[in-house]
Amino acid sequence: MNTRYTASHWGAYELDGKDGIKPVADDPAPSRIGRGWFSAARDWASRIKSPVVRRGWLDGDGGDKRCEDSFVEISWGEAADLVSREIVRVGQQFGNDAIFGGSYGWSSAGRFHHAQSQLRRFLNLAGGCVTSRETYSHAAAEVLFPHVIGFTNRAFQDQMTSLSLVEENCDYLLSFGGIGERTAQISSAGVTRHGIGETLTRLQERGVAVICISPQGSDMPGASWLSIRPGTDTALLLALSFEIVNAGAADEAFLKKYTSGWPEWRAYLLGETDGVPKSANWAADICDIPAEQILSIARNLVSHRSMVSMNWGLQRADHGEQVIWAALGLACIVGQIGRAGTGFAFGYGSINHVGTSSKLIAWPSVPQGRNPVSDFIPVARLADMLLSPGGSYQYNGEKRHYPDIRLVYWCGGNPFHHVQDLNRLEVAWQRPETVVIQDHSWTSTARRADIVLPATTPFERTDLMMNRRDPSLFLMSPAHEPFGEARDDFEIFREIAEKMGFEEAFTESRDANDWLHHLWARAQGVAQETGFALPPFEEFANTGRFDVPETDEGRIAFKAFVSDPEGAPLSTESGKITLHNKAIAAAGIEGCPGHPTWIPPLESLLDARSDELHLISGQPDTRLHSQNDRGSEALSDKIQDREPAYLHPKAAEERGLAEGDVIRLWNERGACLAGLRLEPLMRPDCISLATGAWFDPQFIDGERLEVHGNPNVLTIDKGCSDLSQGNMAHTALVRVEKWTKPLPPLSIGRPPVIERREESNLKGQMR
Ligand SMILES: Nc1nc2c(c(=O)[nH]1)N[C@H]1C(S)=C(S)[C@@H](COP(=O)(O)OP(=O)(O)OC[C@H]3O[C@@H](n4cnc5c(=O)[nH]c(N)nc54)[C@H](O)[C@@H]3O)O[C@H]1N2
Ligand SMILES: Nc1nc2c(c(=O)[nH]1)N[C@H]1C(S)=C(S)[C@@H](COP(=O)(O)OP(=O)(O)OC[C@H]3O[C@@H](n4cnc5c(=O)[nH]c(N)nc54)[C@H](O)[C@@H]3O)O[C@H]1N2
Ligand SMILES: [Mo]
């Protein structure tokens, strides 16, 4: 029998009848996340079995019970009816700009059954919706880069200097936030090989000096670790820049030829504009790194073939724009941009494919059509939008107004995991008249919906893994029947479209199988243009896998520009890298001056109480965000059912805490429980609690306490500046103490209360 495959954002797998899945043989280091996938998808207790509608919504309540209500089971016909009527009602009464279809979220790999694409295609045909811009991953970079380097973040990522060239040519790798196997497990749309571990080993074998600047030494095992006070990297970068200039070692020729605004930035570095020279001595106290060490890094950067690399996490912070801009500025002063393996990189290790050099192939996707509604919000401004309809805000130099949203439709994302300050979102979430959620599981978001529609997982459908950055294509085959009455997102939208009278426009008269053939035929065309042939669909379906013929030449960021700055100028205001940007400066943007600048963060250890800790809430090792939290791998990592929080043994001792304790973390925004794990590679004034434990707030002794370990009850919901409005998840202070009261059992992991109900009774109650 031929091998059958499936695929995910964390790896490609053979389906094997007995144990479910096994990683493809050519993956050198299969992801840990995969170990929890099969069990999470089959955790029947947390799967949604049938369409349901919230009891209070049927009774016409205002949405304030949207987190504790019971649900009523309905048929698919009723569900499609309800949803179609709501969309029509809201569209007619308020216009389609009262419908929010931003629906940010990772959903699952697979080209056709991509949840957000299906939703957008559907809503666009239904008259359109308000959408969201940028990502939670790197909004600050997405908005800043076009101004300062003239590339979108995506275009910059596509040309990122190959790690293979770093291995061969770089002698000094200065890494901010580390380059780690934990986050490189993942790539959006699917990944076949996990090779970052091999890369790091080869760097070590070649004797490359690798420095990891991070509050957590575990971010890059094997590197020399410099423990920085979180949120202060911009000061360090300015000091490195200053000291190189001060030593007369700046590459003035590079700065003149390839940058604009150097004189203005230089004046700031030297303290001519504000009286504060950004020296190593100045930065040492801010960053908690000795001045001699800063001086030594400055010398090493210019005396070696060096690379300044920064992960994405650093800019998910207050003034996140400054830190990437300062790193870019430092790399310009060093002057090694545009050469093999040196210069500036953003995102190595943050995700699997950054720095790999597979051919980029623009595989076809489900066409989303045109959205008749032009309004959007910056993705992280969800709660602001719901809380202040009509309110004004600044974004990228523009004054904008929030729409008045009446209907929220989310498919393939989990805002009650990903948004900062979830207690605030809980209030905002009461505002819309109707919330529709499509998911396969009873996530915290699904529990806060009015109409919940059960979707299938990739184990229950056929799809194509085609990632434009990955060299392997897979036919994803089903492993078992759909759970309960779950349907593919496509099929859910098809039936609603039928009720709304545009089924044919939505399906183009194709069923799911026809669509796979159709996408494959288009992919064959794309392959042909790229210079190779894809087999006929039937042949591909038989083998289940196709490997694109590879030509690994390695990529060099800014190569064209550096070799010919006049012939291939950047599309910035000067055609060069802007170290002082006139447009940004002139716009007078709150939190984002015209050049990289040190601005103390809203919350930081610099002005903390002595018992406060800085909270790092990065990506979990055992799952993808909140996905697979009910799977065996995530569950086996928990401590007394709580998400583990990592603390230095000394900090634990000072607070009378021991490994395995349940602790309470709190600040003015909220409180949560977690399980304590001791970690000597943590800064003693930091605590690390990964994102994604399913949000489980309960009232305990009059306090609203998240009992599972979701850090987003503690984080700040504010844009990192008025430029990008990106999230600042990594900027927060907390306090911790031992939890001595009885341990509250979790309420997630099983369905909410669901009444069975007769079809006939329901009809009269519809709005
Ligand atoms: N504090 C803090 N917060 C953060 C971050 C941080 O670093 N710190 N990181 C942020 C970042 S970078 C990101 S990208 C976000 C991630 O936030 P999300 O993308 O919202 O997180 P996921 O858990 O991946 O949510 C995907 C949802 O899709 C559902 N799903 C999966 N497959 C399907 C399908 O086929 N159909 C449907 N209908 N649903 C499906 C899953 O069950 C899950 O509920 O979180 C952000 N939040
Ligand atoms: N296993 C797993 N991998 C993932 C994901 C997942 O959910 N699980 N999600 C994927 C997604 S959507 C994204 S966007 C990427 C995100 O990838 P990253 O943004 O790179 O990941 P993070 O875990 O947020 O941050 C990485 C490290 O930055 C360090 N850091 C935090 N604050 C500071 C600071 O102020 N200064 C310095 N120098 N370091 C700091 C922390 O120690 C943290 O471990 O990860 C992807 N990979
Ligand atoms: Mo992300």
PDB file of N, CA and C and ligand atoms in Angstrom, residues 31 33 104 106 135-138 175-178 181-187 212-219 226 228-233 310-317 323 347-352 417 614-626 682 688 691 730, ligand 2:
ATOM      1  N   SER A  31       9.349  17.732  15.479  1.00  0.00           N
ATOM      2  CA  SER A  31       8.872  18.641  16.517  1.00  0.00           C
ATOM      3  C   SER A  31       8.221  17.900  17.674  1.00  0.00           C
ATOM      4  N   ILE A  33       5.903  19.248  19.337  1.00  0.00           N
ATOM      5  CA  ILE A  33       4.479  19.587  19.270  1.00  0.00           C
ATOM      6  C   ILE A  33       3.680  18.461  18.611  1.00  0.00           C
ATOM      7  N   TYR A 104      -8.185  36.870  12.929  1.00  0.00           N
ATOM      8  CA  TYR A 104      -6.762  36.540  12.981  1.00  0.00           C
ATOM      9  C   TYR A 104      -6.567  35.164  13.608  1.00  0.00           C
ATOM     10  N   TRP A 106      -4.063  31.167  13.349  1.00  0.00           N
ATOM     11  CA  TRP A 106      -3.222  30.246  12.596  1.00  0.00           C
ATOM     12  C   TRP A 106      -3.982  29.058  12.019  1.00  0.00           C
ATOM     13  N   THR A 135       0.219  41.346  11.719  1.00  0.00           N
ATOM     14  CA  THR A 135       0.128  40.118  12.498  1.00  0.00           C
ATOM     15  C   THR A 135       0.476  40.398  13.953  1.00  0.00           C
ATOM     16  N   TYR A 136       0.169  39.400  14.803  1.00  0.00           N
ATOM     17  CA  TYR A 136       0.642  39.466  16.174  1.00  0.00           C
ATOM     18  C   TYR A 136       2.142  39.224  16.226  1.00  0.00           C
ATOM     19  N   SER A 137       2.678  38.542  15.226  1.00  0.00           N
ATOM     20  CA  SER A 137       4.077  38.133  15.240  1.00  0.00           C
ATOM     21  C   SER A 137       5.028  39.320  15.171  1.00  0.00           C
ATOM     22  N   HIS A 138       4.779  40.216  14.204  1.00  0.00           N
ATOM     23  CA  HIS A 138       5.786  41.265  13.948  1.00  0.00           C
ATOM     24  C   HIS A 138       5.192  42.521  13.325  1.00  0.00           C
ATOM     25  N   SER A 175      23.402  37.653  18.671  1.00  0.00           N
ATOM     26  CA  SER A 175      21.996  37.305  18.516  1.00  0.00           C
ATOM     27  C   SER A 175      21.152  37.868  19.656  1.00  0.00           C
ATOM     28  N   PHE A 176      20.184  38.680  19.316  1.00  0.00           N
ATOM     29  CA  PHE A 176      19.267  39.251  20.320  1.00  0.00           C
ATOM     30  C   PHE A 176      18.057  38.336  20.454  1.00  0.00           C
ATOM     31  N   GLY A 177      17.887  37.760  21.646  1.00  0.00           N
ATOM     32  CA  GLY A 177      16.755  36.847  21.881  1.00  0.00           C
ATOM     33  C   GLY A 177      17.047  35.420  21.472  1.00  0.00           C
ATOM     34  N   GLY A 178      18.254  35.165  20.934  1.00  0.00           N
ATOM     35  CA  GLY A 178      18.648  33.800  20.599  1.00  0.00           C
ATOM     36  C   GLY A 178      18.084  33.313  19.275  1.00  0.00           C
ATOM     37  N   GLU A 181      15.654  26.310  18.838  1.00  0.00           N
ATOM     38  CA  GLU A 181      14.902  25.185  18.271  1.00  0.00           C
ATOM     39  C   GLU A 181      13.430  25.231  18.678  1.00  0.00           C
ATOM     40  N   ARG A 182      13.157  25.838  19.837  1.00  0.00           N
ATOM     41  CA  ARG A 182      11.765  25.858  20.323  1.00  0.00           C
ATOM     42  C   ARG A 182      10.839  26.499  19.296  1.00  0.00           C
ATOM     43  N   THR A 183      11.157  27.718  18.866  1.00  0.00           N
ATOM     44  CA  THR A 183      10.253  28.396  17.944  1.00  0.00           C
ATOM     45  C   THR A 183      10.434  27.925  16.503  1.00  0.00           C
ATOM     46  N   ALA A 184      11.611  27.424  16.167  1.00  0.00           N
ATOM     47  CA  ALA A 184      11.836  26.967  14.791  1.00  0.00           C
ATOM     48  C   ALA A 184      11.102  25.647  14.498  1.00  0.00           C
ATOM     49  N   GLN A 185      10.347  25.158  15.466  1.00  0.00           N
ATOM     50  CA  GLN A 185       9.522  23.971  15.194  1.00  0.00           C
ATOM     51  C   GLN A 185       8.441  24.275  14.149  1.00  0.00           C
ATOM     52  N   ILE A 186       8.132  25.561  14.033  1.00  0.00           N
ATOM     53  CA  ILE A 186       6.909  25.987  13.357  1.00  0.00           C
ATOM     54  C   ILE A 186       7.178  26.680  12.026  1.00  0.00           C
ATOM     55  N   SER A 187       6.296  26.446  11.062  1.00  0.00           N
ATOM     56  CA  SER A 187       6.242  27.334   9.908  1.00  0.00           C
ATOM     57  C   SER A 187       4.819  27.375   9.401  1.00  0.00           C
ATOM     58  N   CYS A 212      24.532  35.364  22.819  1.00  0.00           N
ATOM     59  CA  CYS A 212      23.076  35.451  22.957  1.00  0.00           C
ATOM     60  C   CYS A 212      22.745  36.505  24.007  1.00  0.00           C
ATOM     61  N   ILE A 213      22.087  37.570  23.543  1.00  0.00           N
ATOM     62  CA  ILE A 213      21.665  38.637  24.453  1.00  0.00           C
ATOM     63  C   ILE A 213      20.214  38.354  24.797  1.00  0.00           C
ATOM     64  N   SER A 214      19.951  37.974  26.016  1.00  0.00           N
ATOM     65  CA  SER A 214      18.573  37.598  26.351  1.00  0.00           C
ATOM     66  C   SER A 214      18.407  37.474  27.858  1.00  0.00           C
ATOM     67  N   PRO A 215      17.201  37.691  28.342  1.00  0.00           N
ATOM     68  CA  PRO A 215      16.974  37.421  29.771  1.00  0.00           C
ATOM     69  C   PRO A 215      16.967  35.932  30.087  1.00  0.00           C
ATOM     70  N   GLN A 216      16.916  35.079  29.045  1.00  0.00           N
ATOM     71  CA  GLN A 216      16.877  33.637  29.273  1.00  0.00           C
ATOM     72  C   GLN A 216      18.046  32.962  28.550  1.00  0.00           C
ATOM     73  N   GLY A 217      18.940  32.342  29.301  1.00  0.00           N
ATOM     74  CA  GLY A 217      20.054  31.638  28.684  1.00  0.00           C
ATOM     75  C   GLY A 217      19.583  30.456  27.857  1.00  0.00           C
ATOM     76  N   SER A 218      18.406  29.933  28.185  1.00  0.00           N
ATOM     77  CA  SER A 218      17.886  28.771  27.459  1.00  0.00           C
ATOM     78  C   SER A 218      17.480  29.115  26.033  1.00  0.00           C
ATOM     79  N   ASP A 219      17.472  30.409  25.678  1.00  0.00           N
ATOM     80  CA  ASP A 219      17.104  30.781  24.312  1.00  0.00           C
ATOM     81  C   ASP A 219      18.104  30.266  23.288  1.00  0.00           C
ATOM     82  N   LEU A 226      24.657  36.671  27.551  1.00  0.00           N
ATOM     83  CA  LEU A 226      24.691  37.948  28.264  1.00  0.00           C
ATOM     84  C   LEU A 226      23.279  38.255  28.716  1.00  0.00           C
ATOM     85  N   ILE A 228      20.478  40.244  29.716  1.00  0.00           N
ATOM     86  CA  ILE A 228      20.077  41.654  29.625  1.00  0.00           C
ATOM     87  C   ILE A 228      18.768  41.875  30.367  1.00  0.00           C
ATOM     88  N   ARG A 229      18.618  43.065  30.909  1.00  0.00           N
ATOM     89  CA  ARG A 229      17.335  43.453  31.509  1.00  0.00           C
ATOM     90  C   ARG A 229      16.338  43.592  30.358  1.00  0.00           C
ATOM     91  N   PRO A 230      15.208  42.867  30.412  1.00  0.00           N
ATOM     92  CA  PRO A 230      14.296  42.895  29.261  1.00  0.00           C
ATOM     93  C   PRO A 230      13.797  44.310  28.944  1.00  0.00           C
ATOM     94  N   GLY A 231      13.578  44.542  27.671  1.00  0.00           N
ATOM     95  CA  GLY A 231      13.042  45.834  27.238  1.00  0.00           C
ATOM     96  C   GLY A 231      14.076  46.927  27.096  1.00  0.00           C
ATOM     97  N   THR A 232      15.370  46.588  27.290  1.00  0.00           N
ATOM     98  CA  THR A 232      16.403  47.629  27.244  1.00  0.00           C
ATOM     99  C   THR A 232      17.396  47.437  26.095  1.00  0.00           C
ATOM    100  N   ASP A 233      17.105  46.529  25.182  1.00  0.00           N
ATOM    101  CA  ASP A 233      18.063  46.233  24.096  1.00  0.00           C
ATOM    102  C   ASP A 233      18.369  47.461  23.242  1.00  0.00           C
ATOM    103  N   MET A 310      18.293  39.454  15.132  1.00  0.00           N
ATOM    104  CA  MET A 310      17.292  39.763  16.156  1.00  0.00           C
ATOM    105  C   MET A 310      16.069  38.889  15.937  1.00  0.00           C
ATOM    106  N   ASN A 311      15.528  38.345  17.030  1.00  0.00           N
ATOM    107  CA  ASN A 311      14.307  37.544  16.868  1.00  0.00           C
ATOM    108  C   ASN A 311      13.089  38.464  16.826  1.00  0.00           C
ATOM    109  N   TRP A 312      11.929  37.852  16.560  1.00  0.00           N
ATOM    110  CA  TRP A 312      10.717  38.670  16.439  1.00  0.00           C
ATOM    111  C   TRP A 312      10.219  39.158  17.794  1.00  0.00           C
ATOM    112  N   GLY A 313      10.504  38.391  18.846  1.00  0.00           N
ATOM    113  CA  GLY A 313       9.919  38.682  20.154  1.00  0.00           C
ATOM    114  C   GLY A 313      10.284  40.068  20.671  1.00  0.00           C
ATOM    115  N   LEU A 314      11.494  40.538  20.351  1.00  0.00           N
ATOM    116  CA  LEU A 314      11.940  41.812  20.916  1.00  0.00           C
ATOM    117  C   LEU A 314      11.040  42.977  20.515  1.00  0.00           C
ATOM    118  N   GLN A 315      10.444  42.893  19.310  1.00  0.00           N
ATOM    119  CA  GLN A 315       9.611  44.024  18.904  1.00  0.00           C
ATOM    120  C   GLN A 315       8.145  43.838  19.328  1.00  0.00           C
ATOM    121  N   ARG A 316       7.798  42.697  19.955  1.00  0.00           N
ATOM    122  CA  ARG A 316       6.458  42.596  20.571  1.00  0.00           C
ATOM    123  C   ARG A 316       6.562  43.201  21.972  1.00  0.00           C
ATOM    124  N   ALA A 317       6.879  44.475  22.010  1.00  0.00           N
ATOM    125  CA  ALA A 317       7.185  45.170  23.258  1.00  0.00           C
ATOM    126  C   ALA A 317       6.901  46.649  23.061  1.00  0.00           C
ATOM    127  N   VAL A 323      13.698  49.010  18.557  1.00  0.00           N
ATOM    128  CA  VAL A 323      14.744  48.012  18.753  1.00  0.00           C
ATOM    129  C   VAL A 323      15.208  47.418  17.413  1.00  0.00           C
ATOM    130  N   GLY A 347      14.623  37.506  12.588  1.00  0.00           N
ATOM    131  CA  GLY A 347      13.720  36.353  12.660  1.00  0.00           C
ATOM    132  C   GLY A 347      14.362  34.986  12.509  1.00  0.00           C
ATOM    133  N   TYR A 348      15.706  34.889  12.479  1.00  0.00           N
ATOM    134  CA  TYR A 348      16.307  33.549  12.475  1.00  0.00           C
ATOM    135  C   TYR A 348      15.779  32.773  13.675  1.00  0.00           C
ATOM    136  N   GLY A 349      15.293  31.590  13.436  1.00  0.00           N
ATOM    137  CA  GLY A 349      14.830  30.744  14.528  1.00  0.00           C
ATOM    138  C   GLY A 349      13.441  31.085  15.036  1.00  0.00           C
ATOM    139  N   SER A 350      12.946  32.296  14.751  1.00  0.00           N
ATOM    140  CA  SER A 350      11.606  32.625  15.240  1.00  0.00           C
ATOM    141  C   SER A 350      10.581  31.736  14.555  1.00  0.00           C
ATOM    142  N   ILE A 351      10.938  31.350  13.356  1.00  0.00           N
ATOM    143  CA  ILE A 351      10.085  30.447  12.611  1.00  0.00           C
ATOM    144  C   ILE A 351      10.989  29.635  11.700  1.00  0.00           C
ATOM    145  N   ASN A 352      10.565  28.440  11.350  1.00  0.00           N
ATOM    146  CA  ASN A 352      11.469  27.504  10.681  1.00  0.00           C
ATOM    147  C   ASN A 352      12.124  28.043   9.417  1.00  0.00           C
ATOM    148  N   HIS A 417      -7.099  33.609  23.607  1.00  0.00           N
ATOM    149  CA  HIS A 417      -5.735  33.256  23.960  1.00  0.00           C
ATOM    150  C   HIS A 417      -4.810  34.396  23.533  1.00  0.00           C
ATOM    151  N   HIS A 614       9.835  40.802  35.867  1.00  0.00           N
ATOM    152  CA  HIS A 614       9.427  41.040  34.481  1.00  0.00           C
ATOM    153  C   HIS A 614       8.862  39.735  33.929  1.00  0.00           C
ATOM    154  N   LEU A 615       7.711  39.830  33.296  1.00  0.00           N
ATOM    155  CA  LEU A 615       7.060  38.639  32.741  1.00  0.00           C
ATOM    156  C   LEU A 615       7.440  38.461  31.271  1.00  0.00           C
ATOM    157  N   ILE A 616       8.012  37.312  30.954  1.00  0.00           N
ATOM    158  CA  ILE A 616       8.266  36.955  29.556  1.00  0.00           C
ATOM    159  C   ILE A 616       7.211  35.922  29.178  1.00  0.00           C
ATOM    160  N   SER A 617       6.378  36.254  28.199  1.00  0.00           N
ATOM    161  CA  SER A 617       5.345  35.282  27.806  1.00  0.00           C
ATOM    162  C   SER A 617       5.550  34.928  26.345  1.00  0.00           C
ATOM    163  N   GLY A 618       6.536  34.088  26.091  1.00  0.00           N
ATOM    164  CA  GLY A 618       6.871  33.708  24.715  1.00  0.00           C
ATOM    165  C   GLY A 618       6.064  32.509  24.252  1.00  0.00           C
ATOM    166  N   GLN A 619       6.555  31.900  23.203  1.00  0.00           N
ATOM    167  CA  GLN A 619       5.809  30.798  22.586  1.00  0.00           C
ATOM    168  C   GLN A 619       6.096  29.485  23.317  1.00  0.00           C
ATOM    169  N   PRO A 620       5.067  28.666  23.454  1.00  0.00           N
ATOM    170  CA  PRO A 620       5.235  27.408  24.182  1.00  0.00           C
ATOM    171  C   PRO A 620       6.023  26.369  23.396  1.00  0.00           C
ATOM    172  N   ASP A 621       6.777  25.544  24.114  1.00  0.00           N
ATOM    173  CA  ASP A 621       7.553  24.485  23.473  1.00  0.00           C
ATOM    174  C   ASP A 621       6.660  23.310  23.060  1.00  0.00           C
ATOM    175  N   THR A 622       5.588  23.098  23.815  1.00  0.00           N
ATOM    176  CA  THR A 622       4.812  21.856  23.658  1.00  0.00           C
ATOM    177  C   THR A 622       3.647  21.973  22.700  1.00  0.00           C
ATOM    178  N   ARG A 623       3.350  23.164  22.229  1.00  0.00           N
ATOM    179  CA  ARG A 623       2.178  23.327  21.354  1.00  0.00           C
ATOM    180  C   ARG A 623       2.374  24.546  20.464  1.00  0.00           C
ATOM    181  N   LEU A 624       1.410  24.761  19.562  1.00  0.00           N
ATOM    182  CA  LEU A 624       1.381  25.980  18.756  1.00  0.00           C
ATOM    183  C   LEU A 624       0.343  26.888  19.402  1.00  0.00           C
ATOM    184  N   HIS A 625       0.795  27.930  20.058  1.00  0.00           N
ATOM    185  CA  HIS A 625      -0.103  28.845  20.766  1.00  0.00           C
ATOM    186  C   HIS A 625      -1.034  28.047  21.673  1.00  0.00           C
ATOM    187  N   SER A 626      -2.342  28.136  21.396  1.00  0.00           N
ATOM    188  CA  SER A 626      -3.287  27.376  22.228  1.00  0.00           C
ATOM    189  C   SER A 626      -3.630  26.024  21.613  1.00  0.00           C
ATOM    190  N   MET A 682      17.556  31.485  33.960  1.00  0.00           N
ATOM    191  CA  MET A 682      16.675  32.668  33.916  1.00  0.00           C
ATOM    192  C   MET A 682      17.380  33.816  34.613  1.00  0.00           C
ATOM    193  N   SER A 688       9.077  33.425  33.425  1.00  0.00           N
ATOM    194  CA  SER A 688       8.650  33.113  32.068  1.00  0.00           C
ATOM    195  C   SER A 688       7.444  32.174  32.107  1.00  0.00           C
ATOM    196  N   THR A 691       2.648  31.409  26.414  1.00  0.00           N
ATOM    197  CA  THR A 691       1.254  31.672  26.052  1.00  0.00           C
ATOM    198  C   THR A 691       0.530  30.364  25.753  1.00  0.00           C
ATOM    199  N   HIS A 730       5.441  41.412  25.443  1.00  0.00           N
ATOM    200  CA  HIS A 730       6.610  41.143  26.290  1.00  0.00           C
ATOM    201  C   HIS A 730       6.902  42.247  27.309  1.00  0.00           C
TER     202      HIS A 730
HETATM  203  N1  LIG B   2       6.962  25.868  19.707  1.00  0.00           N
HETATM  204  C1  LIG B   2       6.377  26.931  19.153  1.00  0.00           C
HETATM  205  N2  LIG B   2       7.038  27.628  18.195  1.00  0.00           N
HETATM  206  C2  LIG B   2       6.477  28.731  17.664  1.00  0.00           C
HETATM  207  C3  LIG B   2       5.184  29.173  18.024  1.00  0.00           C
HETATM  208  C4  LIG B   2       4.502  28.413  19.032  1.00  0.00           C
HETATM  209  O1  LIG B   2       3.369  28.744  19.434  1.00  0.00           O
HETATM  210  N3  LIG B   2       5.139  27.316  19.569  1.00  0.00           N
HETATM  211  N4  LIG B   2       4.635  30.287  17.437  1.00  0.00           N
HETATM  212  C5  LIG B   2       5.233  30.782  16.197  1.00  0.00           C
HETATM  213  C6  LIG B   2       4.882  32.198  15.990  1.00  0.00           C
HETATM  214  S1  LIG B   2       3.293  32.571  15.525  1.00  0.00           S
HETATM  215  C7  LIG B   2       5.772  33.211  16.126  1.00  0.00           C
HETATM  216  S2  LIG B   2       5.309  34.817  15.814  1.00  0.00           S
HETATM  217  C8  LIG B   2       7.157  32.956  16.519  1.00  0.00           C
HETATM  218  C9  LIG B   2       7.674  33.974  17.542  1.00  0.00           C
HETATM  219  O2  LIG B   2       9.047  33.793  17.717  1.00  0.00           O
HETATM  220  P1  LIG B   2       9.832  34.708  18.768  1.00  0.00           P
HETATM  221  O3  LIG B   2       9.239  36.054  18.788  1.00  0.00           O
HETATM  222  O4  LIG B   2      11.270  34.594  18.431  1.00  0.00           O
HETATM  223  O5  LIG B   2       9.503  33.909  20.124  1.00  0.00           O
HETATM  224  P2  LIG B   2       9.255  34.370  21.621  1.00  0.00           P
HETATM  225  O6  LIG B   2       9.125  33.105  22.377  1.00  0.00           O
HETATM  226  O7  LIG B   2       8.164  35.354  21.751  1.00  0.00           O
HETATM  227  O8  LIG B   2      10.582  35.165  22.049  1.00  0.00           O
HETATM  228  C10 LIG B   2      11.834  34.567  21.968  1.00  0.00           C
HETATM  229  C11 LIG B   2      12.704  34.964  23.123  1.00  0.00           C
HETATM  230  O9  LIG B   2      12.896  36.371  23.196  1.00  0.00           O
HETATM  231  C12 LIG B   2      13.378  36.648  24.493  1.00  0.00           C
HETATM  232  N5  LIG B   2      13.032  37.999  24.914  1.00  0.00           N
HETATM  233  C13 LIG B   2      11.857  38.456  25.397  1.00  0.00           C
HETATM  234  N6  LIG B   2      11.959  39.770  25.723  1.00  0.00           N
HETATM  235  C14 LIG B   2      13.229  40.139  25.435  1.00  0.00           C
HETATM  236  C15 LIG B   2      13.962  41.366  25.551  1.00  0.00           C
HETATM  237  O10 LIG B   2      13.456  42.400  25.971  1.00  0.00           O
HETATM  238  N7  LIG B   2      15.259  41.350  25.136  1.00  0.00           N
HETATM  239  C16 LIG B   2      15.864  40.232  24.664  1.00  0.00           C
HETATM  240  N8  LIG B   2      17.125  40.322  24.261  1.00  0.00           N
HETATM  241  N9  LIG B   2      15.198  39.062  24.551  1.00  0.00           N
HETATM  242  C17 LIG B   2      13.906  39.020  24.924  1.00  0.00           C
HETATM  243  C18 LIG B   2      12.722  35.660  25.413  1.00  0.00           C
HETATM  244  O11 LIG B   2      13.693  35.125  26.300  1.00  0.00           O
HETATM  245  C19 LIG B   2      12.116  34.632  24.484  1.00  0.00           C
HETATM  246  O12 LIG B   2      12.416  33.311  24.831  1.00  0.00           O
HETATM  247  O13 LIG B   2       7.266  31.661  17.074  1.00  0.00           O
HETATM  248  C20 LIG B   2       6.738  30.659  16.201  1.00  0.00           C
HETATM  249  N10 LIG B   2       7.178  29.397  16.702  1.00  0.00           N
END
